[in-house]
CSV table of C-alpha atoms and ligand atoms in Angstrom, one decimal:
chain,number,residue,atom,x,y,z
A,1,MET,CA,-109.4,22.8,-66.1
A,2,PHE,CA,-112.7,21.5,-64.6
A,3,GLN,CA,-115.3,24.0,-63.4
A,4,LYS,CA,-117.0,21.5,-61.1
A,5,ILE,CA,-116.1,18.1,-59.6
A,6,LEU,CA,-118.1,15.6,-57.6
A,7,ILE,CA,-116.6,13.9,-54.5
A,8,ALA,CA,-117.8,10.3,-54.2
A,9,ASN,CA,-116.8,9.9,-50.6
A,10,ARG,CA,-117.4,11.2,-47.0
A,11,GLY,CA,-115.4,12.1,-43.9
A,12,GLU,CA,-111.9,13.5,-43.8
A,13,ILE,CA,-111.0,12.5,-47.3
A,14,ALA,CA,-114.0,14.3,-48.8
A,15,LEU,CA,-112.8,17.5,-47.0
A,16,ARG,CA,-109.2,16.9,-48.2
A,17,ILE,CA,-110.4,16.8,-51.8
A,18,ILE,CA,-112.8,19.8,-51.4
A,19,ARG,CA,-109.9,21.8,-50.0
A,20,ALA,CA,-107.6,21.1,-53.0
A,21,ALA,CA,-110.4,21.8,-55.4
A,22,ARG,CA,-111.2,25.1,-53.7
A,23,GLU,CA,-107.6,26.3,-53.9
A,24,MET,CA,-107.7,25.5,-57.6
A,25,GLY,CA,-110.9,27.5,-58.1
A,26,ILE,CA,-113.0,24.4,-58.8
A,27,GLU,CA,-116.6,24.1,-57.5
A,28,THR,CA,-117.4,21.0,-55.5
A,29,VAL,CA,-120.4,18.7,-55.2
A,30,ALA,CA,-120.8,16.5,-52.2
A,31,VAL,CA,-122.9,13.3,-52.2
A,32,HIS,CA,-124.2,11.9,-49.0
A,33,SER,CA,-126.5,9.3,-47.4
A,34,THR,CA,-129.5,10.2,-45.2
A,35,ALA,CA,-127.2,9.4,-42.2
A,36,ASP,CA,-124.8,12.1,-43.3
A,37,THR,CA,-127.1,15.1,-43.8
A,38,ASP,CA,-125.2,17.0,-41.0
A,39,ALA,CA,-121.8,15.8,-42.0
A,40,MET,CA,-119.0,18.3,-42.5
A,41,HIS,CA,-118.3,17.4,-46.1
A,42,VAL,CA,-121.9,18.3,-47.0
A,43,ARG,CA,-121.5,21.7,-45.2
A,44,MET,CA,-118.1,22.4,-46.8
A,45,ALA,CA,-119.0,21.6,-50.4
A,46,ASP,CA,-120.6,24.2,-52.7
A,47,GLU,CA,-123.5,21.8,-53.5
A,48,SER,CA,-124.7,18.5,-52.1
A,49,VAL,CA,-127.0,15.7,-53.3
A,50,CYS,CA,-128.6,13.0,-51.1
A,51,ILE,CA,-128.0,9.7,-52.9
A,52,GLY,CA,-129.6,7.2,-50.6
A,53,PRO,CA,-130.2,5.6,-47.2
A,54,PRO,CA,-127.4,5.0,-44.6
A,55,GLN,CA,-126.1,1.6,-45.8
A,56,SER,CA,-123.1,2.2,-48.0
A,57,SER,CA,-124.3,-0.3,-50.5
A,58,GLU,CA,-127.3,1.9,-51.1
A,59,SER,CA,-125.5,5.3,-51.1
A,60,TYR,CA,-121.7,5.7,-51.3
A,61,LEU,CA,-121.4,2.4,-53.3
A,62,SER,CA,-124.3,3.2,-55.7
A,63,ALA,CA,-122.8,3.9,-59.1
A,64,ALA,CA,-126.3,4.9,-60.4
A,65,GLY,CA,-126.9,7.4,-57.5
A,66,ILE,CA,-123.5,9.0,-58.0
A,67,MET,CA,-123.9,9.2,-61.8
A,68,SER,CA,-127.3,10.8,-61.3
A,69,ALA,CA,-125.8,13.4,-58.9
A,70,CYS,CA,-123.2,14.1,-61.6
A,71,GLU,CA,-125.9,14.6,-64.3
A,72,ILE,CA,-128.1,16.8,-62.1
A,73,THR,CA,-125.3,19.1,-61.0
A,74,GLY,CA,-123.2,19.2,-64.2
A,75,ALA,CA,-120.0,18.0,-62.5
A,76,GLU,CA,-117.4,17.1,-65.1
A,77,ALA,CA,-115.2,14.8,-63.0
A,78,ILE,CA,-115.5,12.5,-60.0
A,79,HIS,CA,-112.9,12.0,-57.3
A,80,PRO,CA,-113.5,8.7,-55.6
A,81,GLY,CA,-111.1,9.2,-52.6
A,82,TYR,CA,-110.1,5.9,-51.0
A,83,GLY,CA,-112.3,2.9,-50.1
A,84,PHE,CA,-115.9,2.8,-51.5
A,85,LEU,CA,-115.7,2.9,-55.3
A,86,SER,CA,-112.1,4.0,-55.7
A,87,GLU,CA,-110.8,0.7,-57.0
A,88,ASN,CA,-114.0,-0.6,-58.6
A,89,VAL,CA,-113.4,-1.4,-62.3
A,90,LEU,CA,-117.1,-1.4,-63.2
A,91,PHE,CA,-117.5,2.1,-61.7
A,92,ALA,CA,-114.4,3.5,-63.4
A,93,ARG,CA,-115.8,2.1,-66.7
A,94,VAL,CA,-119.3,3.6,-66.2
A,95,VAL,CA,-117.8,7.0,-65.5
A,96,GLU,CA,-115.5,6.8,-68.6
A,97,ASP,CA,-118.5,5.6,-70.7
A,98,HIS,CA,-120.5,8.7,-69.7
A,99,ASP,CA,-117.7,11.0,-70.7
A,100,ILE,CA,-117.2,12.0,-67.1
A,101,VAL,CA,-113.5,12.1,-66.0
A,102,PHE,CA,-112.6,9.6,-63.3
A,103,ILE,CA,-109.9,11.3,-61.2
A,104,GLY,CA,-107.6,8.2,-61.0
A,105,PRO,CA,-106.0,5.7,-63.3
A,106,SER,CA,-107.7,4.0,-66.3
A,107,ALA,CA,-110.2,1.2,-65.6
A,108,GLU,CA,-107.7,-1.1,-67.3
A,109,HIS,CA,-105.0,-0.3,-64.8
A,110,ILE,CA,-107.4,-0.7,-61.9
A,111,GLN,CA,-108.4,-4.1,-63.4
A,112,THR,CA,-104.8,-5.3,-63.9
A,113,MET,CA,-103.7,-4.4,-60.3
A,114,GLY,CA,-107.0,-5.6,-58.8
A,115,ASP,CA,-106.2,-9.2,-59.8
A,116,LYS,CA,-103.2,-9.8,-57.6
A,117,ALA,CA,-101.6,-12.6,-59.6
A,118,THR,CA,-101.8,-10.6,-62.8
A,119,ALA,CA,-100.5,-7.5,-60.9
A,120,LYS,CA,-97.5,-9.5,-59.8
A,121,ASP,CA,-96.8,-10.9,-63.2
A,122,THR,CA,-97.1,-7.5,-64.8
A,123,MET,CA,-94.7,-6.0,-62.2
A,124,ARG,CA,-92.2,-8.8,-62.5
A,125,ARG,CA,-92.0,-8.3,-66.3
A,126,LEU,CA,-91.4,-4.6,-65.7
A,127,GLY,CA,-88.4,-5.4,-63.6
A,128,ILE,CA,-89.8,-5.0,-60.1
A,129,PRO,CA,-88.4,-7.5,-57.5
A,130,CYS,CA,-91.1,-9.9,-56.3
A,131,VAL,CA,-91.6,-12.5,-53.6
A,132,PRO,CA,-90.4,-15.9,-54.9
A,133,GLY,CA,-93.5,-17.9,-55.9
A,134,SER,CA,-95.7,-19.3,-58.6
A,135,ASN,CA,-95.8,-17.5,-61.9
A,136,GLY,CA,-99.5,-16.8,-61.8
A,137,ILE,CA,-102.4,-19.1,-60.7
A,138,VAL,CA,-101.9,-22.5,-59.1
A,139,ASP,CA,-104.7,-24.8,-60.3
A,140,THR,CA,-104.1,-28.0,-58.4
A,141,LEU,CA,-103.0,-29.3,-55.0
A,142,ASP,CA,-100.2,-31.3,-56.7
A,143,GLU,CA,-98.8,-28.2,-58.3
A,144,ALA,CA,-99.0,-26.4,-54.9
A,145,LYS,CA,-97.1,-29.2,-53.2
A,146,GLN,CA,-94.4,-29.2,-55.9
A,147,LEU,CA,-94.0,-25.4,-55.7
A,148,ALA,CA,-93.9,-25.4,-51.9
A,149,GLU,CA,-91.0,-28.0,-51.9
A,150,GLU,CA,-89.1,-25.8,-54.4
A,151,LEU,CA,-89.7,-22.6,-52.5
A,152,GLU,CA,-89.1,-24.4,-49.1
A,153,TYR,CA,-91.6,-24.0,-46.3
A,154,PRO,CA,-93.2,-21.8,-44.9
A,155,VAL,CA,-95.3,-20.7,-47.9
A,156,ILE,CA,-98.4,-18.6,-48.2
A,157,ILE,CA,-101.5,-19.2,-50.4
A,158,LYS,CA,-103.2,-16.0,-51.5
A,159,ALA,CA,-106.5,-15.4,-53.4
A,160,THR,CA,-105.9,-13.5,-56.6
A,161,ALA,CA,-109.1,-11.6,-56.0
A,162,GLY,CA,-108.0,-10.8,-52.4
A,163,GLY,CA,-105.5,-8.3,-51.3
A,164,GLY,CA,-105.1,-6.1,-48.2
A,165,GLY,CA,-104.9,-9.3,-46.1
A,166,ARG,CA,-108.1,-10.9,-47.2
A,167,GLY,CA,-108.0,-14.6,-48.4
A,168,MET,CA,-104.5,-15.7,-47.3
A,169,ASN,CA,-103.4,-18.9,-45.6
A,170,VAL,CA,-99.9,-19.9,-44.4
A,171,ALA,CA,-98.5,-23.5,-44.5
A,172,ILE,CA,-95.6,-23.9,-42.1
A,173,ASN,CA,-94.8,-27.5,-43.3
A,174,PRO,CA,-96.0,-30.2,-45.8
A,175,ASN,CA,-98.7,-31.4,-43.4
A,176,GLU,CA,-100.5,-28.0,-43.7
A,177,ILE,CA,-100.4,-27.5,-47.5
A,178,GLU,CA,-103.5,-29.4,-48.4
A,179,HIS,CA,-105.6,-27.6,-45.8
A,180,ALA,CA,-104.1,-24.2,-46.6
A,181,PHE,CA,-104.7,-24.7,-50.3
A,182,GLN,CA,-108.3,-26.0,-50.1
A,183,THR,CA,-109.5,-23.5,-47.5
A,184,ALA,CA,-107.9,-20.6,-49.4
A,185,ARG,CA,-109.8,-21.7,-52.5
A,186,ALA,CA,-113.1,-22.3,-50.6
A,187,GLU,CA,-112.9,-18.9,-48.8
A,188,ALA,CA,-112.0,-17.1,-52.0
A,189,ARG,CA,-114.9,-18.7,-53.8
A,190,VAL,CA,-117.3,-17.5,-51.1
A,191,ALA,CA,-115.8,-14.1,-50.5
A,192,PHE,CA,-114.9,-13.0,-54.1
A,193,GLY,CA,-116.7,-15.5,-56.4
A,194,ASN,CA,-113.2,-16.4,-57.7
A,195,GLU,CA,-111.4,-19.4,-56.3
A,196,ALA,CA,-108.1,-18.7,-58.1
A,197,VAL,CA,-105.0,-18.7,-55.8
A,198,TYR,CA,-101.3,-18.2,-56.1
A,199,ILE,CA,-98.4,-19.3,-53.9
A,200,GLU,CA,-95.4,-17.4,-52.4
A,201,LYS,CA,-92.6,-18.1,-50.0
A,202,TYR,CA,-93.8,-16.8,-46.6
A,203,LEU,CA,-91.5,-14.0,-45.2
A,204,GLU,CA,-91.6,-14.3,-41.4
A,205,GLU,CA,-90.5,-10.9,-40.1
A,206,PRO,CA,-90.7,-8.3,-42.8
A,207,ARG,CA,-91.5,-4.6,-42.7
A,208,HIS,CA,-94.3,-3.2,-44.9
A,209,ILE,CA,-92.6,-0.5,-47.1
A,210,GLU,CA,-94.7,1.2,-49.8
A,211,ILE,CA,-93.5,3.5,-52.6
A,212,GLN,CA,-95.6,6.5,-53.6
A,213,ILE,CA,-95.6,6.9,-57.4
A,214,PHE,CA,-97.2,9.5,-59.6
A,215,GLY,CA,-97.7,9.3,-63.4
A,216,ASP,CA,-99.0,11.7,-66.0
A,217,GLY,CA,-100.6,9.0,-68.1
A,218,ARG,CA,-98.3,9.8,-71.1
A,219,GLY,CA,-95.2,8.0,-70.2
A,220,LYS,CA,-93.8,10.3,-67.5
A,221,ALA,CA,-93.7,9.2,-63.9
A,222,VAL,CA,-91.9,10.0,-60.6
A,223,HIS,CA,-91.6,8.4,-57.2
A,224,LEU,CA,-92.0,10.2,-53.9
A,225,GLY,CA,-90.0,7.9,-51.7
A,226,GLU,CA,-91.4,5.3,-49.2
A,227,ARG,CA,-93.6,5.0,-46.2
A,228,ASP,CA,-93.1,2.4,-43.5
A,229,CYS,CA,-96.6,1.1,-42.6
A,230,SER,CA,-95.6,-1.9,-40.6
A,231,LEU,CA,-97.6,-0.9,-37.5
A,232,GLN,CA,-100.9,-2.5,-38.3
A,233,ARG,CA,-103.7,-4.3,-36.4
A,234,ARG,CA,-105.8,-6.8,-38.4
A,235,HIS,CA,-104.5,-5.3,-41.7
A,236,GLN,CA,-105.6,-1.8,-40.6
A,237,LYS,CA,-102.7,0.6,-40.5
A,238,VAL,CA,-102.4,2.5,-37.2
A,239,PHE,CA,-99.1,4.5,-37.3
A,240,GLU,CA,-97.2,5.4,-40.5
A,241,GLU,CA,-94.0,7.2,-41.1
A,242,ALA,CA,-91.9,8.6,-44.0
A,243,PRO,CA,-89.1,8.1,-44.7
A,244,GLY,CA,-88.8,4.6,-43.4
A,245,PRO,CA,-86.6,4.4,-40.4
A,246,VAL,CA,-84.4,1.7,-41.8
A,247,ILE,CA,-84.3,2.7,-45.5
A,248,SER,CA,-81.1,4.3,-46.8
A,249,ALA,CA,-80.9,7.0,-49.4
A,250,GLU,CA,-79.3,4.5,-51.8
A,251,GLU,CA,-82.2,2.0,-51.3
A,252,ARG,CA,-84.8,4.7,-51.8
A,253,THR,CA,-83.2,5.9,-55.0
A,254,TYR,CA,-82.9,2.3,-56.3
A,255,ILE,CA,-86.4,1.1,-55.5
A,256,GLY,CA,-88.0,4.4,-56.3
A,257,HIS,CA,-86.4,4.5,-59.7
A,258,VAL,CA,-87.5,0.9,-60.5
A,259,CYS,CA,-91.1,1.8,-59.5
A,260,ALA,CA,-91.2,5.1,-61.4
A,261,GLU,CA,-89.8,3.4,-64.6
A,262,ALA,CA,-92.4,0.6,-64.3
A,263,VAL,CA,-95.4,2.9,-64.1
A,264,ALA,CA,-94.0,5.2,-66.8
A,265,GLU,CA,-93.7,2.2,-69.1
A,266,MET,CA,-97.4,1.4,-68.6
A,267,ASN,CA,-98.5,5.0,-69.0
A,268,TYR,CA,-100.0,5.0,-65.5
A,269,SER,CA,-102.0,8.1,-64.7
A,270,GLY,CA,-102.3,9.8,-61.3
A,271,ALA,CA,-101.3,8.6,-57.8
A,272,GLY,CA,-100.5,5.0,-57.0
A,273,THR,CA,-98.7,3.0,-54.3
A,274,ILE,CA,-96.5,0.0,-54.9
A,275,GLU,CA,-96.4,-2.2,-51.8
A,276,PHE,CA,-93.4,-4.2,-50.7
A,277,LEU,CA,-92.3,-6.5,-47.9
A,278,TYR,CA,-88.8,-5.6,-46.8
A,279,GLU,CA,-86.6,-8.1,-45.1
A,280,ASN,CA,-82.8,-8.4,-44.8
A,281,GLY,CA,-82.2,-5.4,-47.0
A,282,LYS,CA,-84.3,-6.7,-49.9
A,283,PHE,CA,-87.6,-5.5,-51.4
A,284,TYR,CA,-90.3,-7.9,-52.4
A,285,PHE,CA,-93.4,-6.6,-54.4
A,286,ILE,CA,-96.7,-7.8,-53.0
A,287,GLU,CA,-99.5,-5.5,-54.4
A,288,MET,CA,-100.2,-2.2,-56.1
A,289,ASN,CA,-102.9,0.2,-55.0
A,290,THR,CA,-104.4,2.4,-57.7
A,291,ARG,CA,-105.8,5.1,-55.5
A,292,LEU,CA,-104.8,7.9,-53.1
A,293,GLN,CA,-104.0,6.3,-49.8
A,294,VAL,CA,-105.1,7.3,-46.3
A,295,GLU,CA,-101.5,8.0,-45.3
A,296,HIS,CA,-100.7,10.2,-48.3
A,297,PRO,CA,-100.2,13.3,-46.1
A,298,ILE,CA,-96.9,12.1,-44.7
A,299,THR,CA,-95.5,12.0,-48.2
A,300,GLU,CA,-97.0,15.4,-48.9
A,301,ALA,CA,-95.2,16.7,-45.7
A,302,ILE,CA,-91.7,15.5,-46.6
A,303,PHE,CA,-91.9,16.5,-50.2
A,304,GLY,CA,-94.0,19.7,-49.9
A,305,VAL,CA,-96.5,18.7,-52.6
A,306,ASP,CA,-100.3,18.5,-52.8
A,307,LEU,CA,-101.0,15.1,-54.2
A,308,VAL,CA,-104.8,15.7,-54.7
A,309,ARG,CA,-104.0,18.9,-56.7
A,310,GLU,CA,-101.7,16.8,-58.9
A,311,GLN,CA,-104.4,14.1,-59.3
A,312,ILE,CA,-106.9,16.8,-60.5
A,313,ARG,CA,-104.3,18.4,-62.8
A,314,VAL,CA,-103.3,15.1,-64.5
A,315,ALA,CA,-107.0,14.1,-64.9
A,316,ALA,CA,-107.5,17.4,-66.7
A,317,HIS,CA,-104.5,16.5,-69.0
A,318,LEU,CA,-102.3,19.1,-67.5
A,319,PRO,CA,-98.6,18.2,-66.9
A,320,MET,CA,-97.4,17.2,-63.4
A,321,SER,CA,-96.1,20.3,-61.6
A,322,PHE,CA,-93.0,18.5,-60.4
A,323,SER,CA,-90.2,16.3,-61.9
A,324,GLN,CA,-88.0,13.8,-60.2
A,325,ASP,CA,-85.2,16.3,-60.1
A,326,SER,CA,-87.3,19.0,-58.4
A,327,LEU,CA,-88.5,16.6,-55.7
A,328,GLU,CA,-86.5,16.9,-52.5
A,329,LEU,CA,-87.1,14.9,-49.4
A,330,ARG,CA,-87.0,17.1,-46.3
A,331,GLY,CA,-87.3,16.0,-42.7
A,332,HIS,CA,-89.5,13.3,-41.2
A,333,ALA,CA,-93.3,12.9,-41.0
A,334,ILE,CA,-95.6,10.6,-38.9
A,335,GLU,CA,-99.3,10.0,-39.1
A,336,VAL,CA,-101.5,8.3,-36.5
A,337,ARG,CA,-105.0,7.3,-37.2
A,338,ILE,CA,-107.6,8.3,-34.7
A,339,ASN,CA,-110.5,5.8,-34.6
A,340,ALA,CA,-113.8,5.9,-32.7
A,341,GLU,CA,-113.0,2.7,-30.9
A,342,LYS,CA,-112.8,1.6,-27.3
A,343,LEU,CA,-109.6,0.1,-26.0
A,344,PRO,CA,-108.2,-2.4,-25.2
A,345,ARG,CA,-110.3,-4.4,-27.7
A,346,PHE,CA,-110.9,-1.8,-30.3
A,347,ASP,CA,-114.7,-2.1,-30.2
A,348,PRO,CA,-116.4,0.4,-32.5
A,349,CYS,CA,-117.7,3.4,-30.5
A,350,PRO,CA,-119.9,5.7,-32.5
A,351,GLY,CA,-121.8,8.5,-30.7
A,352,ARG,CA,-122.0,12.3,-30.1
A,353,ILE,CA,-118.8,14.4,-29.9
A,354,THR,CA,-119.3,16.8,-27.0
A,355,GLN,CA,-116.0,18.6,-27.4
A,356,TYR,CA,-113.5,18.6,-30.3
A,357,HIS,CA,-110.3,20.6,-30.2
A,358,ALA,CA,-107.7,20.1,-33.0
A,359,PRO,CA,-103.9,20.5,-32.2
A,360,GLY,CA,-102.0,23.1,-34.1
A,361,GLY,CA,-98.6,24.8,-34.3
A,362,LEU,CA,-95.5,24.3,-36.4
A,363,GLY,CA,-95.4,21.0,-38.3
A,364,VAL,CA,-98.9,19.8,-37.2
A,365,ARG,CA,-101.8,18.9,-39.5
A,366,MET,CA,-105.1,17.5,-38.4
A,367,ASP,CA,-107.3,16.0,-41.1
A,368,SER,CA,-110.7,15.3,-39.7
A,369,ALA,CA,-114.4,16.0,-40.4
A,370,LEU,CA,-115.3,16.2,-36.7
A,371,TYR,CA,-116.9,19.3,-35.0
A,372,ASP,CA,-118.5,20.1,-31.6
A,373,GLY,CA,-121.8,18.3,-31.4
A,374,TYR,CA,-121.3,16.0,-34.4
A,375,SER,CA,-122.8,12.6,-34.1
A,376,ILE,CA,-120.7,9.8,-35.6
A,377,PRO,CA,-123.0,7.4,-37.5
A,378,SER,CA,-122.5,3.7,-36.9
A,379,TYR,CA,-122.7,2.7,-40.6
A,380,TYR,CA,-119.2,3.6,-41.8
A,381,ASP,CA,-115.5,3.1,-41.0
A,382,SER,CA,-114.4,4.1,-37.5
A,383,LEU,CA,-111.6,6.5,-38.7
A,384,ILE,CA,-112.4,10.0,-37.4
A,385,GLY,CA,-109.2,11.8,-37.8
A,386,LYS,CA,-105.6,11.7,-38.9
A,387,LEU,CA,-102.9,13.6,-37.0
A,388,ILE,CA,-99.9,14.3,-39.1
A,389,VAL,CA,-96.7,15.8,-37.8
A,390,HIS,CA,-93.5,16.9,-39.6
A,391,GLY,CA,-90.1,17.6,-38.1
A,392,ARG,CA,-86.6,18.2,-39.2
A,393,ASP,CA,-85.7,14.6,-38.2
A,394,ARG,CA,-87.4,11.6,-36.7
A,395,SER,CA,-86.8,12.6,-33.1
A,396,GLU,CA,-88.3,16.0,-33.6
A,397,ALA,CA,-91.3,14.4,-35.3
A,398,LEU,CA,-91.8,12.0,-32.4
A,399,ALA,CA,-91.6,14.9,-29.9
A,400,ARG,CA,-94.0,16.9,-32.0
A,401,LEU,CA,-96.4,14.0,-32.1
A,402,SER,CA,-96.4,13.7,-28.3
A,403,ARG,CA,-97.0,17.4,-27.9
A,404,ALA,CA,-99.8,17.5,-30.5
A,405,LEU,CA,-101.5,14.4,-29.0
A,406,SER,CA,-101.5,16.2,-25.6
A,407,GLU,CA,-103.4,19.2,-27.2
A,408,LEU,CA,-106.0,17.0,-29.0
A,409,ILE,CA,-109.4,16.8,-27.3
A,410,VAL,CA,-112.1,14.4,-28.6
A,411,ASP,CA,-114.8,14.1,-25.8
A,412,GLY,CA,-118.0,12.2,-25.7
A,413,ILE,CA,-116.8,8.9,-27.2
A,414,ASP,CA,-113.9,6.5,-26.8
A,415,THR,CA,-111.0,6.8,-29.2
A,416,THR,CA,-107.6,5.2,-29.9
A,417,ILE,CA,-105.8,8.4,-28.7
A,418,PRO,CA,-104.5,6.7,-25.5
A,419,LEU,CA,-102.9,4.0,-27.7
A,420,PHE,CA,-100.5,6.5,-29.2
A,421,HIS,CA,-99.5,8.0,-25.9
A,422,ALA,CA,-98.6,4.4,-24.8
A,423,LEU,CA,-96.8,3.6,-28.1
A,424,LEU,CA,-94.6,6.7,-27.8
A,425,GLU,CA,-93.3,5.3,-24.4
A,426,GLU,CA,-92.0,2.2,-26.1
A,427,VAL,CA,-88.3,1.9,-26.8
A,428,ASP,CA,-88.9,0.0,-30.1
A,429,ILE,CA,-91.1,2.8,-31.4
A,430,GLN,CA,-88.6,5.4,-30.3
A,431,SER,CA,-85.8,3.6,-32.1
A,432,GLY,CA,-87.9,2.5,-35.1
A,433,ASP,CA,-87.2,-1.2,-34.4
A,434,TYR,CA,-90.5,-2.9,-35.4
A,435,ASN,CA,-91.9,-5.2,-38.1
A,436,ILE,CA,-95.4,-6.2,-39.4
A,437,HIS,CA,-96.0,-8.3,-36.2
A,438,TRP,CA,-94.8,-5.9,-33.6
A,439,LEU,CA,-98.1,-4.1,-32.9
A,440,GLU,CA,-100.3,-7.3,-32.7
A,441,ASN,CA,-97.7,-8.8,-30.3
A,442,TRP,CA,-97.7,-5.6,-28.2
A,443,ILE,CA,-101.5,-5.4,-28.0
A,444,GLN,CA,-101.6,-9.1,-27.0
A,445,ARG,CA,-99.0,-8.5,-24.3
A,446,ASN,CA,-100.8,-5.5,-22.9
A,447,LEU,CA,-104.2,-7.3,-23.1
A,448,THR,CA,-102.8,-10.2,-21.1
A,449,LEU,CA,-101.3,-7.8,-18.6
A,450,LYS,CA,-104.7,-6.1,-18.2
A,451,GLU,CA,-106.5,-9.4,-17.6
A,452,GLU,CA,-104.0,-10.4,-14.9
A,453,MET,CA,-104.6,-7.3,-13.0
B,1,LIG,C1,-97.2,-11.8,-47.1
B,1,LIG,C2,-96.6,-11.9,-45.8
B,1,LIG,C3,-95.5,-12.8,-45.7
B,1,LIG,N1,-95.0,-13.4,-46.8
B,1,LIG,N2,-96.7,-12.4,-48.2
B,1,LIG,C4,-100.9,-9.1,-45.7
B,1,LIG,C5,-101.6,-8.1,-46.4
B,1,LIG,C6,-101.3,-8.3,-47.9
B,1,LIG,N3,-101.2,-7.0,-48.5
B,1,LIG,C7,-100.1,-9.1,-47.9
B,1,LIG,N4,-99.9,-9.5,-46.5
B,1,LIG,C8,-98.8,-10.3,-46.2
B,1,LIG,N5,-98.3,-11.0,-47.3
B,1,LIG,C9,-95.6,-13.2,-48.0
B,1,LIG,N6,-95.1,-13.8,-49.1
B,1,LIG,C10,-97.2,-11.3,-44.7
B,1,LIG,C11,-98.3,-10.5,-44.9
B,1,LIG,C12,-98.8,-9.8,-43.7
B,1,LIG,C13,-98.7,-8.4,-43.6
B,1,LIG,C14,-98.2,-7.6,-44.6
B,1,LIG,C15,-98.1,-6.2,-44.5
B,1,LIG,C16,-98.5,-5.7,-43.3
B,1,LIG,C17,-99.0,-6.4,-42.3
B,1,LIG,C18,-99.1,-7.8,-42.4
B,1,LIG,C19,-99.7,-8.6,-41.4
B,1,LIG,C20,-99.8,-9.9,-41.5
B,1,LIG,C21,-99.4,-10.5,-42.7
């Protein structure tokens, strides 16, 4: 096992990784920008190295700075967390080339899944059900028109270098295909330096269901069920739950098995998430994420596992500490993301925290790097905390979420906490009756109401 690892991240996820490492007897190195000198991850790690100025591009995204910090401190492995360099092929390769262990999948797996058309083709060949569409890149408008007629409108044009909602265009009818195709390519060229696009049938009211998988890198892999992450705003998840409120045990076993088999076949190593759209009882693959996800704690809650510990174990060539048969789904978990944002428009709201009190009690977990007197810098993501609750069933989890939210105090700045009190009053949330458009529609309705008042 490693003696010392470096955490190439900040905020709550850096703490999450430090905690797992400490329980394993592994020393930790934090890296930070000059804006994060007083950040909790710097305080909590055994050592810290300042790697640059506030801008992420000069600090948390600096491969050179992070490799230097590794060299100086003698860290043997790097955990990238999520965001920043976690899915950067060049970084994963640099780390590998310096004989430092990247705690995550191989650079090759990151590359394959980072190109969305290649990812889809790879998964289709491995038996994963996909959204009907082109087999790979669509080079010409004529080809796009032809495919759209075969698929039947509406269709969606997606940048292969995109993902997570960036570089997509819907064509409702033949009049829109030329514009959708040309603008998708133009936008992709500017945003990613790669104009390649592919085409799919556009699903109108799906849910976003994602499967957590875990591989040992040597042909063994398991699934840890699904998460329903349909409640999103501008492609940012807001409220996630596991298991999915409309997924049956049979569906879970079927899709989970298909996913575990696929990643076993490719010798995938570590944690990964296979994303699907789910509509009318069918799963359609869209993308795979080759990192630990923000919402991983709800899966940890219902399966009673520590996914970061497992990531570190597998990176050190130890076997996974669970098998498919030993994994048992218990109860229901919900996560809400607390952002430093001002409602109703979600404007970023950095500033000084005058009082912070985390909720507690049975089935409550608060992952946050906040503390009394902490000043949230304006340079980074607005996520300041994740409240995760676990109950014996969905209604207990909802009641526990309501109770925990009422205990949570974050004073001095505006946050999205009031949003969750309001959502818990909604019948559709209480019954689990929502899809990927529900939250945006709800926000729109409530904004309009506010303006009329
Ligand atoms: C789609 C889709 C409908 N049909 N693909 C958005 C993020 C990216 N991961 C894929 N996305 C979508 N792909 C087809 N063929 C609708 C979306 C989509 C979406 C997906 C998941 C969660 C929220 C979403 C919000 C808008 C659009």
